[in-house]
GROMACS .gro file of C-alpha atoms in nm:
model
  254
    1MET     CA    1   0.000   0.000   0.000
    2THR     CA    2   0.294   0.234   0.072
    3ARG     CA    3   0.415   0.200  -0.283
    4ASN     CA    4   0.062   0.261  -0.408
    5LEU     CA    5   0.026   0.588  -0.216
    6VAL     CA    6   0.373   0.699  -0.318
    7SER     CA    7   0.329   0.610  -0.684
    8LEU     CA    8  -0.014   0.773  -0.704
    9THR     CA    9   0.125   1.092  -0.551
   10ARG     CA   10   0.424   1.089  -0.783
   11ASP     CA   11   0.191   1.069  -1.083
   12GLY     CA   12   0.029   1.396  -0.979
   13ALA     CA   13   0.327   1.635  -0.977
   14ALA     CA   14   0.696   1.671  -1.058
   15PHE     CA   15   0.917   1.504  -0.797
   16ASP     CA   16   1.289   1.429  -0.797
   17SER     CA   17   1.266   1.089  -0.625
   18ASP     CA   18   1.046   0.859  -0.418
   19GLU     CA   19   1.210   1.009  -0.109
   20ASP     CA   20   1.091   1.349  -0.225
   21VAL     CA   21   0.739   1.210  -0.266
   22GLU     CA   22   0.743   1.054   0.081
   23ALA     CA   23   0.863   1.381   0.235
   24THR     CA   24   0.571   1.558   0.067
   25ILE     CA   25   0.322   1.304   0.198
   26ASP     CA   26   0.470   1.338   0.549
   27ALA     CA   27   0.454   1.719   0.539
   28THR     CA   28   0.098   1.725   0.405
   29LEU     CA   29  -0.035   1.471   0.654
   30SER     CA   30   0.137   1.649   0.942
   31ALA     CA   31  -0.019   1.984   0.852
   32LEU     CA   32  -0.357   1.824   0.781
   33GLY     CA   33  -0.348   1.634   1.109
   34ALA     CA   34  -0.312   1.963   1.296
   35SER     CA   35  -0.650   2.076   1.163
   36ILE     CA   36  -0.888   1.779   1.195
   37SER     CA   37  -1.028   1.587   1.491
   38THR     CA   38  -0.865   1.283   1.647
   39GLY     CA   39  -1.163   1.070   1.550
   40GLU     CA   40  -1.143   1.172   1.187
   41LYS     CA   41  -0.767   1.114   1.184
   42ARG     CA   42  -0.829   0.759   1.309
   43ASP     CA   43  -1.083   0.701   1.034
   44VAL     CA   44  -0.843   0.818   0.763
   45ALA     CA   45  -0.542   0.640   0.917
   46GLU     CA   46  -0.717   0.303   0.878
   47PHE     CA   47  -0.651   0.332   0.504
   48LEU     CA   48  -0.291   0.453   0.528
   49PRO     CA   49   0.030   0.250   0.527
   50GLY     CA   50   0.176   0.193   0.873
   51ARG     CA   51   0.443   0.461   0.894
   52PHE     CA   52   0.223   0.727   0.737
   53ALA     CA   53  -0.067   0.629   0.963
   54ASP     CA   54   0.147   0.652   1.276
   55ALA     CA   55   0.284   0.994   1.182
   56PHE     CA   56  -0.062   1.119   1.092
   57LEU     CA   57  -0.214   1.005   1.421
   58SER     CA   58   0.065   1.170   1.623
   59SER     CA   59   0.020   1.509   1.456
   60GLY     CA   60  -0.189   1.789   1.601
   61THR     CA   61  -0.364   1.805   1.938
   62ALA     CA   62  -0.664   1.640   2.101
   63GLU     CA   63  -0.878   1.948   2.030
   64PRO     CA   64  -0.742   2.092   1.708
   65GLU     CA   65  -0.823   2.435   1.567
   66PRO     CA   66  -0.812   2.427   1.185
   67LEU     CA   67  -0.516   2.618   1.049
   68PRO     CA   68  -0.589   2.898   0.803
   69TYR     CA   69  -0.512   2.763   0.458
   70ASP     CA   70  -0.219   2.999   0.406
   71GLU     CA   71  -0.062   2.876   0.731
   72PHE     CA   72  -0.124   2.514   0.632
   73LEU     CA   73   0.046   2.574   0.298
   74GLY     CA   74   0.330   2.765   0.461
   75ARG     CA   75   0.401   2.474   0.695
   76VAL     CA   76   0.425   2.233   0.405
   77ALA     CA   77   0.645   2.470   0.207
   78ASP     CA   78   0.879   2.521   0.506
   79ASP     CA   79   0.904   2.147   0.572
   80LEU     CA   80   0.995   2.082   0.208
   81ASP     CA   81   1.204   2.398   0.161
   82VAL     CA   82   1.013   2.492  -0.155
   83THR     CA   83   0.799   2.786  -0.262
   84GLU     CA   84   0.434   2.790  -0.161
   85GLU     CA   85   0.333   2.765  -0.526
   86ARG     CA   86   0.532   2.444  -0.565
   87ALA     CA   87   0.411   2.317  -0.229
   88GLU     CA   88   0.049   2.366  -0.335
   89ARG     CA   89   0.102   2.160  -0.651
   90ARG     CA   90   0.251   1.883  -0.440
   91VAL     CA   91  -0.027   1.902  -0.180
   92ARG     CA   92  -0.282   1.860  -0.458
   93ALA     CA   93  -0.099   1.551  -0.576
   94VAL     CA   94  -0.115   1.405  -0.224
   95MET     CA   95  -0.485   1.484  -0.190
   96ALA     CA   96  -0.561   1.325  -0.527
   97ALA     CA   97  -0.371   1.011  -0.418
   98LEU     CA   98  -0.552   1.007  -0.083
   99ALA     CA   99  -0.887   1.030  -0.263
  100GLN     CA  100  -0.800   0.702  -0.433
  101VAL     CA  101  -0.640   0.525  -0.136
  102VAL     CA  102  -0.874   0.649   0.137
  103GLY     CA  103  -1.183   0.700  -0.078
  104GLU     CA  104  -1.372   1.018  -0.154
  105PRO     CA  105  -1.640   0.964   0.116
  106GLU     CA  106  -1.388   0.933   0.399
  107LEU     CA  107  -1.166   1.209   0.266
  108GLY     CA  108  -1.477   1.423   0.223
  109ASP     CA  109  -1.558   1.383   0.594
  110ALA     CA  110  -1.210   1.513   0.681
  111ARG     CA  111  -1.248   1.792   0.429
  112ALA     CA  112  -1.575   1.900   0.588
  113GLN     CA  113  -1.384   1.994   0.905
  114LEU     CA  114  -1.166   2.241   0.716
  115PRO     CA  115  -1.236   2.603   0.616
  116PRO     CA  116  -1.372   2.654   0.260
  117GLU     CA  117  -1.044   2.797   0.128
  118TYR     CA  118  -0.894   2.448   0.160
  119GLY     CA  119  -1.085   2.371  -0.159
  120ARG     CA  120  -0.771   2.488  -0.339
  121ALA     CA  121  -0.583   2.187  -0.201
  122PHE     CA  122  -0.850   1.945  -0.323
  123GLU     CA  123  -0.889   2.077  -0.676
  124THR     CA  124  -0.764   1.752  -0.827
  125ALA     CA  125  -0.891   1.522  -0.551
  126GLY     CA  126  -1.219   1.421  -0.711
  127GLY     CA  127  -1.489   1.652  -0.843
  128LEU     CA  128  -1.374   1.920  -1.084
  129THR     CA  129  -1.009   1.913  -1.187
  130ASP     CA  130  -0.871   2.165  -1.433
  131GLU     CA  131  -1.200   2.290  -1.572
  132SER     CA  132  -1.422   2.564  -1.436
  133PHE     CA  133  -1.771   2.496  -1.307
  134GLY     CA  134  -1.913   2.691  -1.601
  135ALA     CA  135  -1.724   2.466  -1.842
  136ALA     CA  136  -1.858   2.161  -1.661
  137VAL     CA  137  -2.211   2.294  -1.702
  138ALA     CA  138  -2.143   2.348  -2.072
  139ASP     CA  139  -2.018   1.991  -2.106
  140ALA     CA  140  -2.337   1.858  -1.946
  141THR     CA  141  -2.576   2.066  -2.158
  142ASP     CA  142  -2.615   2.233  -2.496
  143LEU     CA  143  -2.524   2.573  -2.351
  144SER     CA  144  -2.225   2.759  -2.491
  145GLU     CA  145  -1.948   2.819  -2.238
  146PRO     CA  146  -2.012   3.194  -2.197
  147GLU     CA  147  -2.381   3.126  -2.135
  148SER     CA  148  -2.307   2.830  -1.907
  149SER     CA  149  -2.090   3.053  -1.685
  150ALA     CA  150  -2.374   3.304  -1.659
  151ALA     CA  151  -2.613   3.020  -1.574
  152ALA     CA  152  -2.375   2.887  -1.309
  153ARG     CA  153  -2.323   3.226  -1.147
  154ALA     CA  154  -2.691   3.320  -1.140
  155THR     CA  155  -2.797   2.983  -0.998
  156LEU     CA  156  -2.521   2.945  -0.739
  157GLU     CA  157  -2.562   3.301  -0.611
  158THR     CA  158  -2.936   3.245  -0.575
  159LEU     CA  159  -2.878   2.912  -0.405
  160SER     CA  160  -2.641   3.082  -0.160
  161GLU     CA  161  -2.927   3.313  -0.060
  162ARG     CA  162  -3.162   3.019   0.000
  163LEU     CA  163  -2.917   2.814   0.212
  164THR     CA  164  -2.755   2.894   0.544
  165ARG     CA  165  -2.395   3.012   0.534
  166GLY     CA  166  -2.283   2.686   0.695
  167GLU     CA  167  -2.439   2.473   0.423
  168SER     CA  168  -2.303   2.701   0.150
  169GLU     CA  169  -1.956   2.653   0.299
  170ASP     CA  170  -2.003   2.275   0.293
  171LEU     CA  171  -2.085   2.289  -0.079
  172ALA     CA  172  -1.799   2.532  -0.141
  173HIS     CA  173  -1.549   2.262  -0.042
  174TYR     CA  174  -1.627   2.088  -0.371
  175LEU     CA  175  -1.627   2.392  -0.598
  176ARG     CA  176  -1.326   2.579  -0.728
  177GLY     CA  177  -1.244   2.923  -0.859
  178ALA     CA  178  -1.533   3.157  -0.927
  179ALA     CA  179  -1.795   2.893  -0.841
  180ASN     CA  180  -1.652   2.876  -0.489
  181ARG     CA  181  -1.705   3.252  -0.453
  182TRP     CA  182  -2.056   3.242  -0.601
  183ILE     CA  183  -2.186   2.982  -0.357
  184LEU     CA  184  -2.043   3.186  -0.067
  185SER     CA  185  -2.192   3.518  -0.177
  186GLY     CA  186  -2.507   3.501   0.038
  187ASP     CA  187  -2.565   3.620   0.395
  188ALA     CA  188  -2.527   3.405   0.707
  189ASP     CA  189  -2.901   3.337   0.737
  190ALA     CA  190  -3.105   3.163   0.471
  191GLU     CA  191  -3.384   3.358   0.302
  192ALA     CA  192  -3.714   3.170   0.292
  193PHE     CA  193  -3.847   3.213  -0.059
  194PRO     CA  194  -4.039   2.965  -0.278
  195PRO     CA  195  -3.907   2.796  -0.594
  196GLU     CA  196  -4.094   3.045  -0.813
  197GLU     CA  197  -3.894   3.327  -0.656
  198PHE     CA  198  -3.577   3.123  -0.699
  199VAL     CA  199  -3.640   3.107  -1.073
  200SER     CA  200  -3.726   3.478  -1.086
  201ARG     CA  201  -3.397   3.568  -0.916
  202VAL     CA  202  -3.197   3.351  -1.153
  203ALA     CA  203  -3.376   3.509  -1.451
  204ALA     CA  204  -3.306   3.860  -1.324
  205ARG     CA  205  -2.939   3.788  -1.257
  206ALA     CA  206  -2.882   3.624  -1.595
  207GLU     CA  207  -3.113   3.862  -1.783
  208VAL     CA  208  -3.317   3.581  -1.942
  209ASP     CA  209  -3.681   3.480  -1.931
  210GLU     CA  210  -3.804   3.240  -1.665
  211ASP     CA  211  -3.828   2.940  -1.898
  212ARG     CA  212  -3.460   2.979  -1.983
  213ALA     CA  213  -3.381   3.035  -1.615
  214ARG     CA  214  -3.541   2.699  -1.532
  215GLU     CA  215  -3.312   2.536  -1.788
  216TYR     CA  216  -3.017   2.705  -1.620
  217VAL     CA  217  -3.117   2.577  -1.278
  218ASP     CA  218  -3.161   2.224  -1.409
  219ALA     CA  219  -2.819   2.233  -1.579
  220VAL     CA  220  -2.644   2.357  -1.266
  221ALA     CA  221  -2.826   2.107  -1.042
  222THR     CA  222  -2.716   1.827  -1.276
  223THR     CA  223  -2.355   1.945  -1.256
  224LEU     CA  224  -2.367   1.976  -0.876
  225ALA     CA  225  -2.492   1.619  -0.856
  226GLY     CA  226  -2.180   1.510  -1.043
  227VAL     CA  227  -1.922   1.692  -0.830
  228VAL     CA  228  -2.067   1.711  -0.477
  229PRO     CA  229  -2.095   1.390  -0.267
  230ASP     CA  230  -2.447   1.262  -0.208
  231ARG     CA  231  -2.431   1.320   0.167
  232GLU     CA  232  -2.362   1.692   0.118
  233LEU     CA  233  -2.643   1.724  -0.134
  234GLU     CA  234  -2.876   1.552   0.112
  235ARG     CA  235  -2.784   1.805   0.382
  236ALA     CA  236  -2.850   2.094   0.145
  237ALA     CA  237  -3.180   1.943   0.032
  238ALA     CA  238  -3.287   1.905   0.395
  239GLN     CA  239  -3.287   2.286   0.423
  240LEU     CA  240  -3.535   2.321   0.139
  241PRO     CA  241  -3.909   2.246   0.141
  242ASP     CA  242  -4.046   1.964  -0.073
  243SER     CA  243  -4.170   2.221  -0.323
  244TYR     CA  244  -3.809   2.252  -0.443
  245ASP     CA  245  -3.783   1.885  -0.542
  246ALA     CA  246  -3.903   1.935  -0.900
  247LEU     CA  247  -3.688   2.243  -0.959
  248LEU     CA  248  -3.365   2.097  -0.822
  249ALA     CA  249  -3.439   1.731  -0.894
  250PRO     CA  250  -3.088   1.622  -1.008
  251ALA     CA  251  -2.932   1.760  -0.689
  252THR     CA  252  -3.209   1.679  -0.438
  253THR     CA  253  -3.311   1.327  -0.541
  254VAL     CA  254  -2.986   1.153  -0.441
   0.00000   0.00000   0.00000
């Protein structure tokens, strides 16, 4: 299993040697272990090779306080004596390898304990990789990419108004770039408005009629269902009344 984790990580970035890869895994797990709970570390460690598991479990404290992402990245960069830009590329390679070795559900539980800006570290660890959310919407529909980006922005910003800030942050873990900002654009408290108002807000934001806005919402919901784990979609759906089921069917019927 050690070789598997090392080889998977090495496939994800430029490394000089297997020793270099192992040092990156050690540095990433140490910094990550400082930010997640002991129970979650135990759950992840069950899937790790012995020496990595032991080091991971010994990192951090019994009651950890998640590190700001910049501090997390700085720790890794200092441990490896590389720039933060290079450290981030290596961290992404480790996270992508962990997604395969540990599994996306378990890694997602650990990820849920981290601030939303950690989404940068997981950009290649499942979900969207090097494409924007708007491009993913375009791939899933007949929308052109400029229009798909407008559809994504209008729908995600409206969704952020309908969900609590906490739930928006949970979804933001799985979105990158501009989409991450759009889903976090709402206020702390959810606004209680019906699905008809949801469509009206999307139409106003995108400057289209309501029939087209419904197509936008369906396209974005379909894309969300492909990049956000079912358990997170279920939590989001639990904040919405049943009247939303038809509008957001791809994302709420999981």
